[in-house]
Coordinates of C-alpha atoms in Angstrom, one line a residue:
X1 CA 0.0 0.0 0.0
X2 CA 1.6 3.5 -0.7
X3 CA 2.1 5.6 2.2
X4 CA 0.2 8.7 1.9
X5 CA 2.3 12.0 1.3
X6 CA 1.5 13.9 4.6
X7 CA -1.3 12.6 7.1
X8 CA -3.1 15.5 9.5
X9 CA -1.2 14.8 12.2
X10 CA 2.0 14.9 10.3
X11 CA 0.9 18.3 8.8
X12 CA -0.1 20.0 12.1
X13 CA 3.2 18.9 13.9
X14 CA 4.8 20.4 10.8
X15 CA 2.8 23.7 10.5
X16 CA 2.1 24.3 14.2
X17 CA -1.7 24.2 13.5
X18 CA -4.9 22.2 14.7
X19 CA -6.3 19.4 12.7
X20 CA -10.3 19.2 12.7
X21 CA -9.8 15.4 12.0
X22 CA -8.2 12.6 10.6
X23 CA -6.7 12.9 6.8
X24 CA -4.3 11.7 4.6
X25 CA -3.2 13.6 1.5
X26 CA -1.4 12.4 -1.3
X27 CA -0.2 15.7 -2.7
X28 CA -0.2 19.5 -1.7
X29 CA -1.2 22.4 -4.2
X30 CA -2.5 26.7 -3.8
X31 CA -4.3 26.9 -7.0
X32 CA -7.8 25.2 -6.7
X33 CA -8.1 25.1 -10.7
X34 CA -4.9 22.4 -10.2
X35 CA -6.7 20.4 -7.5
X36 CA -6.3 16.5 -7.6
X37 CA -8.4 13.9 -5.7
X38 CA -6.5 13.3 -2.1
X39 CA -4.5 16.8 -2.4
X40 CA -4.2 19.3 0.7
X41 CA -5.5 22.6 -0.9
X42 CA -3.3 25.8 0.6
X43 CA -6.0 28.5 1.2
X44 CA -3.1 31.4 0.2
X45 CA -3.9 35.3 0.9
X46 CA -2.2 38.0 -0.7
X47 CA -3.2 41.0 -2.5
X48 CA -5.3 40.2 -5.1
X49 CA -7.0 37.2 -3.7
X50 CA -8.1 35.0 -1.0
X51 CA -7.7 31.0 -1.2
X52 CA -10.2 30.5 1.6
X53 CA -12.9 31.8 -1.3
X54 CA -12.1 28.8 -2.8
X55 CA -12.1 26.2 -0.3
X56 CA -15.4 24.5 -1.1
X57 CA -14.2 24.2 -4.8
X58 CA -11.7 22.6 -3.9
X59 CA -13.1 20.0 -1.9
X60 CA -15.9 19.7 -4.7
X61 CA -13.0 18.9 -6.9
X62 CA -11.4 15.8 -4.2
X63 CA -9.4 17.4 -1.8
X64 CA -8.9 15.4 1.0
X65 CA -8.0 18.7 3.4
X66 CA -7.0 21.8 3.5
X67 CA -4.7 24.1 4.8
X68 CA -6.4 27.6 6.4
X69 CA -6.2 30.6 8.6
X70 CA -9.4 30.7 9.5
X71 CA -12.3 27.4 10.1
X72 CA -14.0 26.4 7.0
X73 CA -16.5 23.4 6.5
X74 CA -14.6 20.1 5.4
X75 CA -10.8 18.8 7.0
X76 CA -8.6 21.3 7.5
X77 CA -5.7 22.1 9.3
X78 CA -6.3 25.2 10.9
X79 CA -2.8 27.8 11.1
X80 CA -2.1 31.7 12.1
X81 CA -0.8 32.2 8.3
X82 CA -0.9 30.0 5.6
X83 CA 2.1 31.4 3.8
X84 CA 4.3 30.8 6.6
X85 CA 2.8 27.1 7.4
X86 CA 3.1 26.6 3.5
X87 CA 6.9 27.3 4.3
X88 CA 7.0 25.2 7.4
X89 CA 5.8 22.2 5.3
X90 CA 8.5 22.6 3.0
X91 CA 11.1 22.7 5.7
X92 CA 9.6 19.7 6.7
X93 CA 9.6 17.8 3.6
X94 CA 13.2 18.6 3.6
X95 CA 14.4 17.7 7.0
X96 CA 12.6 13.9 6.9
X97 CA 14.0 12.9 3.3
X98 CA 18.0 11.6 2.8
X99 CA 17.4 12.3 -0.2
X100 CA 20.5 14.5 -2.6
X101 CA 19.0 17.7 -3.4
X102 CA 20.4 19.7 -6.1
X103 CA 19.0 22.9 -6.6
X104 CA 19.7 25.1 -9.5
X105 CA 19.5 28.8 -10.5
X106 CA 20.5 31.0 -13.7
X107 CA 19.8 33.9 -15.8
X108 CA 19.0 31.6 -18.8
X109 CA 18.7 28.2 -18.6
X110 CA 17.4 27.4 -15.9
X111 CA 14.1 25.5 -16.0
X112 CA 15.7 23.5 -19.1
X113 CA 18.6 22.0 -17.2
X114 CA 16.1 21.1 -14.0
X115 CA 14.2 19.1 -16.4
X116 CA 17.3 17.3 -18.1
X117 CA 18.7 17.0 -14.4
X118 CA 15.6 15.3 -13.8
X119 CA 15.3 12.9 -16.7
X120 CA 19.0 12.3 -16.2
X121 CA 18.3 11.1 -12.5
X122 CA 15.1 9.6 -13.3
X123 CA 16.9 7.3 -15.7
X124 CA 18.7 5.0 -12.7
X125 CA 16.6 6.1 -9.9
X126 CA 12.9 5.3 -11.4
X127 CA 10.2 6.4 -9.4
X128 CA 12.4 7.8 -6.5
X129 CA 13.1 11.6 -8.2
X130 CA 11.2 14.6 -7.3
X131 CA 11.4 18.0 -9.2
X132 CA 9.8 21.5 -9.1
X133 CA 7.3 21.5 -11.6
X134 CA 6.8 24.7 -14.3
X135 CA 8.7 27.6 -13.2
X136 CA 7.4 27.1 -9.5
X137 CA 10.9 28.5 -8.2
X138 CA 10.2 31.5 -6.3
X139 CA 8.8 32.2 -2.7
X140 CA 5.5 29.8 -2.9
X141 CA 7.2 27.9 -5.5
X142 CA 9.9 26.7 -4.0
X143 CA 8.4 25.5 -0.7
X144 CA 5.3 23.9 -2.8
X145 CA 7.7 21.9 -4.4
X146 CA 9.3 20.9 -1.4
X147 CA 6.0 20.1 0.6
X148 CA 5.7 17.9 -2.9
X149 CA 8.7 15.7 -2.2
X150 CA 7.8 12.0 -0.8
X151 CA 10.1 11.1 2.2
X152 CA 11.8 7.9 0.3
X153 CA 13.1 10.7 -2.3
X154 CA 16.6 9.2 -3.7
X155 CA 17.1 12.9 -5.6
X156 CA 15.4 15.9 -5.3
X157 CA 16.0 19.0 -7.9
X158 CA 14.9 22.1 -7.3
X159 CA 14.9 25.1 -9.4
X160 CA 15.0 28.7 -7.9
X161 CA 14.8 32.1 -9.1
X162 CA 14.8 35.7 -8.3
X163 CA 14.6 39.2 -9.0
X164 CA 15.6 40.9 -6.5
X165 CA 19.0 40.6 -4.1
X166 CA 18.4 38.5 -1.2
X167 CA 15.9 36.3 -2.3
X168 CA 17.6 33.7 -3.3
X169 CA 19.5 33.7 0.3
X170 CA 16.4 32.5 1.7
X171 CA 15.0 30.2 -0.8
X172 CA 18.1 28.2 -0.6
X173 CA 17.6 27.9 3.3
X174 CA 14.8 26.1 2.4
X175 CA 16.0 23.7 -0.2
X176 CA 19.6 23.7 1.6
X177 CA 20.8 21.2 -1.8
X178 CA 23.8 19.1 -1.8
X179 CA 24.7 20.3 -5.1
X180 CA 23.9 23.4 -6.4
X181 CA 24.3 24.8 -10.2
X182 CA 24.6 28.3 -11.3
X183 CA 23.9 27.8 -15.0
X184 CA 25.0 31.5 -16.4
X185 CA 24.5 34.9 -16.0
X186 CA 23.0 37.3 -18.3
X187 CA 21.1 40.6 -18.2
X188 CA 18.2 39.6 -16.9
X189 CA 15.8 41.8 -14.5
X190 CA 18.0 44.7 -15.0
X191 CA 15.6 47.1 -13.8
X192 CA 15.9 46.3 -10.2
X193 CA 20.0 45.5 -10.8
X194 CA 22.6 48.1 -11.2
X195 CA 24.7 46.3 -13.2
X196 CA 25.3 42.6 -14.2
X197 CA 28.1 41.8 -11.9
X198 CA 25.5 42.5 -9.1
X199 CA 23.2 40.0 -10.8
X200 CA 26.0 36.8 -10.5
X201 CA 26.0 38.3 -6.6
X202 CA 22.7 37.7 -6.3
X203 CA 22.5 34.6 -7.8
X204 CA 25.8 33.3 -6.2
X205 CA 23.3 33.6 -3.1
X206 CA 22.4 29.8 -4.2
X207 CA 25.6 28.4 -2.1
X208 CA 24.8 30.1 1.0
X209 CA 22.3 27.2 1.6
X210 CA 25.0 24.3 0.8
X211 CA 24.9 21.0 2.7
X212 CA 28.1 20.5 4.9
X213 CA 30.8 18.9 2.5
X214 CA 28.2 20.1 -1.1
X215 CA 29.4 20.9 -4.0
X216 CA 29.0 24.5 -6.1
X217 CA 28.9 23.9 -9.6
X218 CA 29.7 27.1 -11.6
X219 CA 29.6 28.1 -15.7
X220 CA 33.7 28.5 -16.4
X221 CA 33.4 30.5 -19.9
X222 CA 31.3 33.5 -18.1
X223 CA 33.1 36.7 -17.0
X224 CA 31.5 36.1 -13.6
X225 CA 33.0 33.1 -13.2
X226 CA 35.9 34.0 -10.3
X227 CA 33.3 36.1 -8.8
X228 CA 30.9 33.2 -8.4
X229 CA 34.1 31.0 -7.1
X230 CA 34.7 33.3 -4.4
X231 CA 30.9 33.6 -3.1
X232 CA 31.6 29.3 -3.3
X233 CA 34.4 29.3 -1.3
X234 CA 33.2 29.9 2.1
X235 CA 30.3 27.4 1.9
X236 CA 31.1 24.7 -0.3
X237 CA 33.8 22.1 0.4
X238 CA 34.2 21.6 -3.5
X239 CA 33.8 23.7 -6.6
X240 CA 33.1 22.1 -10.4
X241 CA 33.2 24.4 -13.5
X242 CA 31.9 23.1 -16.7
X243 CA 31.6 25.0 -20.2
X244 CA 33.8 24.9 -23.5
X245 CA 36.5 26.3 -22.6
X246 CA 40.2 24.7 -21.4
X247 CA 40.7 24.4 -18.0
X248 CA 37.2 23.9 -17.4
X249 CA 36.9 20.5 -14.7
X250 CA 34.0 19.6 -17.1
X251 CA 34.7 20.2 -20.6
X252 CA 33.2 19.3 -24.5
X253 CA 36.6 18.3 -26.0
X254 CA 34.3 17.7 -29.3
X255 CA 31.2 18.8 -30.6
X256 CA 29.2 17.7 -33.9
X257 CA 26.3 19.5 -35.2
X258 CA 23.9 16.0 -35.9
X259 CA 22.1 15.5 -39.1
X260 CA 19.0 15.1 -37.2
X261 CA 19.4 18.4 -35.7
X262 CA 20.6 17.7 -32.2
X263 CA 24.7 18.0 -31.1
X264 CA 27.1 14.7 -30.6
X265 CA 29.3 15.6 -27.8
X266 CA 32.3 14.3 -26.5
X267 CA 32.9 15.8 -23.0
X268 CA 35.5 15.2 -20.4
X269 CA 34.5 15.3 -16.6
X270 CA 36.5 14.7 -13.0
X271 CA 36.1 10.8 -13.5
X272 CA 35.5 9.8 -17.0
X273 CA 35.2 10.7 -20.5
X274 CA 31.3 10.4 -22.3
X275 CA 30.4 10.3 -25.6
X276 CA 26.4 11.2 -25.9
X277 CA 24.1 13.1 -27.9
X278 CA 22.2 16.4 -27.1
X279 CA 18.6 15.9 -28.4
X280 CA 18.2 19.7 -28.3
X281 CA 20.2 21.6 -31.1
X282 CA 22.6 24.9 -29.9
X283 CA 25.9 25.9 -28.1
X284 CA 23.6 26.8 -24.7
X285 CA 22.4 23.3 -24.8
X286 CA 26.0 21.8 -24.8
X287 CA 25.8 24.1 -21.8
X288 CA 23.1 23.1 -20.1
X289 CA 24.5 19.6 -20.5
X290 CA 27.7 19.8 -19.3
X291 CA 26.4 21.4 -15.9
X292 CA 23.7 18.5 -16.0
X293 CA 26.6 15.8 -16.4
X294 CA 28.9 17.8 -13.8
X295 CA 25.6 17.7 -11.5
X296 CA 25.0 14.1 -11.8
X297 CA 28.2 13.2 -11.1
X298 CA 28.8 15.4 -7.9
X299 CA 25.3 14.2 -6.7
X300 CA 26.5 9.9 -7.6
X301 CA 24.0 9.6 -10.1
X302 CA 25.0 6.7 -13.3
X303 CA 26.6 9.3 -16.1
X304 CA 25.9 6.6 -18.7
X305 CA 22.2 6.4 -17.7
X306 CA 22.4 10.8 -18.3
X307 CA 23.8 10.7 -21.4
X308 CA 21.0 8.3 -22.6
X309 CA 18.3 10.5 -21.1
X310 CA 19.8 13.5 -22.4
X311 CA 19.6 12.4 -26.3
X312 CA 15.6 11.4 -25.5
X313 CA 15.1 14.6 -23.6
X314 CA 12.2 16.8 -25.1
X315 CA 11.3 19.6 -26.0
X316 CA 9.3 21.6 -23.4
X317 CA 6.6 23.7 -24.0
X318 CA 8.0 27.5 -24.6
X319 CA 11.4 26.3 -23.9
X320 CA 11.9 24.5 -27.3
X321 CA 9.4 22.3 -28.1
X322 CA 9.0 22.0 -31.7
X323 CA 6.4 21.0 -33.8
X324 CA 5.1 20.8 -37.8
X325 CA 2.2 23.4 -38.2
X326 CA -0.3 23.1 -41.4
X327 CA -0.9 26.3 -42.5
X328 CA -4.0 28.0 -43.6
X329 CA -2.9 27.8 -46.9
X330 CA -1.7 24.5 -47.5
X331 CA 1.5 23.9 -46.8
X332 CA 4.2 22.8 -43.8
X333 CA 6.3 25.1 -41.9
X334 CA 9.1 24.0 -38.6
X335 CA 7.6 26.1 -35.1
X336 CA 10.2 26.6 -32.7
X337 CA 8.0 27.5 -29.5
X338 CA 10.6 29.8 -27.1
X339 CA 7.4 31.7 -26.0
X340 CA 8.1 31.6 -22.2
X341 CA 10.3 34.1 -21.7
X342 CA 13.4 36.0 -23.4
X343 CA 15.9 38.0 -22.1
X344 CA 19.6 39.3 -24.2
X345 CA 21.3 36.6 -24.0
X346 CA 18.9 33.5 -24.5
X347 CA 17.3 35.6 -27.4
X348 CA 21.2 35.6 -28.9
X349 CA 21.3 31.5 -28.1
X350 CA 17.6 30.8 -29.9
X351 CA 18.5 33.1 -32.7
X352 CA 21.5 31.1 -33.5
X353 CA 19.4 27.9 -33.5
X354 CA 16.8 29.2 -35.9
X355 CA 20.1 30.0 -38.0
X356 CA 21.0 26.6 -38.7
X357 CA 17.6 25.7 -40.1
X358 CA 16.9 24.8 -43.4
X359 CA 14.4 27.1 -45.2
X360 CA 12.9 30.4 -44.9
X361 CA 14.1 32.6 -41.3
X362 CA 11.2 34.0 -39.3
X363 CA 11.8 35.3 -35.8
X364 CA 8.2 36.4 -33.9
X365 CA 9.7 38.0 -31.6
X366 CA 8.1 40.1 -28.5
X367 CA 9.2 42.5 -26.1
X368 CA 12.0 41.8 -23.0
X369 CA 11.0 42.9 -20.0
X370 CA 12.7 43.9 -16.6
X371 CA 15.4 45.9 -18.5
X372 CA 15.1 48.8 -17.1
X373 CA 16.3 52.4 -18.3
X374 CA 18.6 50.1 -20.5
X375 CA 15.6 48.3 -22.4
X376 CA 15.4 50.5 -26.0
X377 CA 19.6 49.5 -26.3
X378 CA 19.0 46.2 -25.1
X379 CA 16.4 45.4 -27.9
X380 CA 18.1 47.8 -30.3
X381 CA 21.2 45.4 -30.0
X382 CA 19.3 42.2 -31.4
X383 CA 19.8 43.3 -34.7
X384 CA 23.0 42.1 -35.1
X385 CA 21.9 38.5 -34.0
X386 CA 19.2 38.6 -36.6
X387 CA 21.7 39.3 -39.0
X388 CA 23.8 37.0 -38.6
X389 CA 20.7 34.4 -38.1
X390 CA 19.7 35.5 -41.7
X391 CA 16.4 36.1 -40.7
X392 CA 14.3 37.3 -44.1
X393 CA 11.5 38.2 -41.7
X394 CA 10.9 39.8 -38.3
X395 CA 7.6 40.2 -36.5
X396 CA 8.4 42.6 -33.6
X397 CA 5.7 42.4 -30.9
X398 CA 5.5 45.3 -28.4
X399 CA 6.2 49.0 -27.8
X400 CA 9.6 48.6 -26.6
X401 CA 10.8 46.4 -29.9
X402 CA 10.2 50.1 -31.7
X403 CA 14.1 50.2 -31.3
X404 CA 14.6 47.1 -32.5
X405 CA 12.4 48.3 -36.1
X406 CA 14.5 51.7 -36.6
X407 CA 17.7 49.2 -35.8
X408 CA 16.7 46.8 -39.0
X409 CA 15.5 49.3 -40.8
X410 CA 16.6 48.4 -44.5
X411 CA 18.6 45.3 -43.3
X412 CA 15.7 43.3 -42.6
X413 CA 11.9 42.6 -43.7
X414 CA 9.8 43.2 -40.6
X415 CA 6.4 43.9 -39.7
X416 CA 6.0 45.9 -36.0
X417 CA 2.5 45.3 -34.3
X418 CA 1.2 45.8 -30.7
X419 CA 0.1 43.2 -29.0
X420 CA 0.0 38.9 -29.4
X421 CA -3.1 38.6 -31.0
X422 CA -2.0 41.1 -34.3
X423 CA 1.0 38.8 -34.4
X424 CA -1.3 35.9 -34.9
X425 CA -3.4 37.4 -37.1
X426 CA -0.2 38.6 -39.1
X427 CA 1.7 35.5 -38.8
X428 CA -1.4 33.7 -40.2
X429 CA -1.0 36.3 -43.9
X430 CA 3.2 35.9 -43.7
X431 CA 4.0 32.5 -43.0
X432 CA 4.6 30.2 -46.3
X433 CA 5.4 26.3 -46.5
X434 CA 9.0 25.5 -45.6
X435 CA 9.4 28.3 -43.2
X436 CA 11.5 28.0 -39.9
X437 CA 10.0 30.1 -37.4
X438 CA 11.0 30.9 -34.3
X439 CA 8.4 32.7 -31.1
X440 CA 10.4 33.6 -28.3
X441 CA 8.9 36.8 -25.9
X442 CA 8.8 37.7 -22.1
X443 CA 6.3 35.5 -20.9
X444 CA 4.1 38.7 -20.3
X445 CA 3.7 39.6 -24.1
X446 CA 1.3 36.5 -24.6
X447 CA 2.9 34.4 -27.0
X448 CA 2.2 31.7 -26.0
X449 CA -1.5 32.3 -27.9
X450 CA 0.8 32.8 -31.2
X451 CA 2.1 29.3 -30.6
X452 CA -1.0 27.8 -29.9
X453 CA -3.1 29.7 -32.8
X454 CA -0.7 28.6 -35.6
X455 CA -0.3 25.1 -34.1
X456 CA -5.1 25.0 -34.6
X457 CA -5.5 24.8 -31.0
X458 CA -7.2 28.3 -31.0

């Protein structure tokens, strides 16, 4: 019989709350629309909304309890604040596991390497891996995912993000991983950073939660890359870089664009050599690998089980996925979906994908945001990417990407509209069979309904 994820009892201990009664849940979620039968429903209150207004939907829809500040009809657990007891059950989760927990943070990259690390793990540990799911990596994200985690957890991975200086410091209290992964730095959320160097400070903030005797794992070919060492040093009793350059501790001594569209890589870690192949085509994937690879290895996973999973490993849904659309007037054309979010530097990286494609180039492309008073030169600068992409046609999406427009200005075909749904509508006219076309936007801009409208699911 499987042991049920939390019981009442287990949860009030945990939260320092009274149960009404007897429960057992079998998972933990906030968002009622998500609930599953035998979950414990978080009532969350913040500023737009109230989760005890949903209680009794959530119930209707199988919950087996729920989490509250103030008594409601049905099992519950009943707590001062639920945002703190949500955090309390993630500490929890986390002190009654044995599991390795890796956790991993990044400007770019981030959520892609979580979900390789996963599938890497997964691979020799069936069953016995637990990941953050979607992007949940910030302040309820992050102790969701924990309160997630089943106590006979082999490997836990944990992805966590941030915006601001010192949240990460306290998210990775929480998670306190084994392992963790810095996976690059880029300008990302420059409005509320004065420069990038404080960025890699604030995401350096990852090793302050390291396990006694952990391991930092940091990117070698960034500029930030002694300045994340040193915010290493005085927590973590070992330090792995990975990227392409020599002198890197894990290193792709080859790479080999494959006919198929992927990347054959020969890399060269602390204790072995692996040859494997990167289903995902690009130089950032070989990135994302080698700190995947440099990951499993520091947390004893099986690196030949990794490099299997890592040549199966799919695309994800805004982060890659790819897919053959029919268009409306007859026809085929390649969709790379990068709709969920874009900053500089991973708009440079998907760029030089679409590059390598066979057929027409067509970037959709919508606004980055969190750039601060730098935003016009930021977007302004992705010209030179789309030129060397050979990109025949640009459909700039947003207000901002009005620098970007004067930039191409009689370099480049482009159409400039305001908002997701003209860039579906002019997509729909543009687009002609054999086209490669790439969607990539802030996750704000909406399009994600771009994706999704060419693709006939709108």
């Amino acid at each position: 019989m499987t042991r049920a994820l939390w019981t009442s009892d287990e949860i009030a201990r945990a939260v320092g709350g009274v149960a009404s009664g007897a429960f057992e849940a079998s998972g933990v979620t906030f968002d009622s629309r998500e609930v599953d039968a035998g979950d414990l429903f978080v009532a969350m209150t913040g500023e737009a909304t109230d989760g005890h207004r949903f209680v009794e939907q959530a119930f209707a829809a199988g919950a087996a309890g729920a989490l509250v500040s103030r008594q409601v009809d049905g099992p519950h657990v009943l707590v001062v604040d639920t945002f703190a007891a949500l955090e309390a059950l993630g500490r929890a989760a986390r002190t009654r596991t044995d599991a390795t927990i890796i956790g991993v943070t990044g400007s770019v990259g981030k959520t892609g390497t979580k979900e390789a690390l996963y599938a890497a793990l997964e691979r020799g540990a069936h069953d016995r891996v637990h990941r953050s799911v979607k992007s949940y990596n910030n302040h309820t994200g992050v102790p969701l995912s924990l309160a997630r985690m089943p106590a006979d957890t082999r490997f836990g991975v944990f992805e966590m993000g941030m915006n601001h200086a010192g949240e990460l410091a306290h998210l990775t209290t929480l998670v306190r991983p084994h392992v963790a992964v810095v996976t690059t730095i880029a300008p990302a959320h420059t409005e509320f950073f004065p420069d990038e160097s404080a960025i890699a400070d604030a995401k350096g903030e990852i090793f302050r939660g390291l396990e006694p005797g952990g391991t930092a794992i940091v990117p070698f070919d960034s500029p930030h890359r002694d300045r994340l060492i040193a915010a290493a040093a005085p927590h973590a009793a070992r330090t792995v870089t990975f990227g392409l350059g020599k002198g890197a501790d894990v290193r792709a001594v080859e790479t080999m664009r494959h006919a198929r569209g992927g990347t054959f890589v020969t890399a060269r870690l602390r204790t072995a050599e692996l040859s494997f192949t990167i289903a995902h085509p690009g130089d950032h994937w070989v990135s994302n690998a080698l700190a995947v690879l440099a990951a499993v290895e520091a947390a004893g996973g099986d690196l030949a089980l990794a490099g299997l999973a890592l040549a199966d490993l799919g695309g994800l849904a805004g982060r890659g996925a790819r897919r053959t659309i029919t268009l409306a007037g007859g026809g085929e054309a390649l969709l790379i979906d990068e709709s969920y979010n874009a900053n500089p530097a991973s708009m440079r990286a998907t760029l030089s994908v679409l590059g390598e494609e066979q057929g027409r180039h067509v970037a959709i492309l919508g606004e980055m945001k969190e750039l601060g008073t730098q935003s016009a030169a930021f977007h302004a600068d992705l010209a030179e990417p789309i030129l060397a992409a050979r990109v025949e046609l640009a459909l700039l999406v947003g207000e901002p990407m009005a620098a970007l427009a004067t930039a191409l200005e009689g370099r480049v075909d482009f159409v400039h509209v305001a908002d997701a749904a003209a860039a579906l509508e002019q997509a729909r006219t543009l687009l002609a069979p054999g086209d490669a076309v790439l969607v990539k936007g802030s996750n704000g801009v909406g399009l994600a309904r771009v994706v999704a409208g060419l693709a006939g699911n709108s």
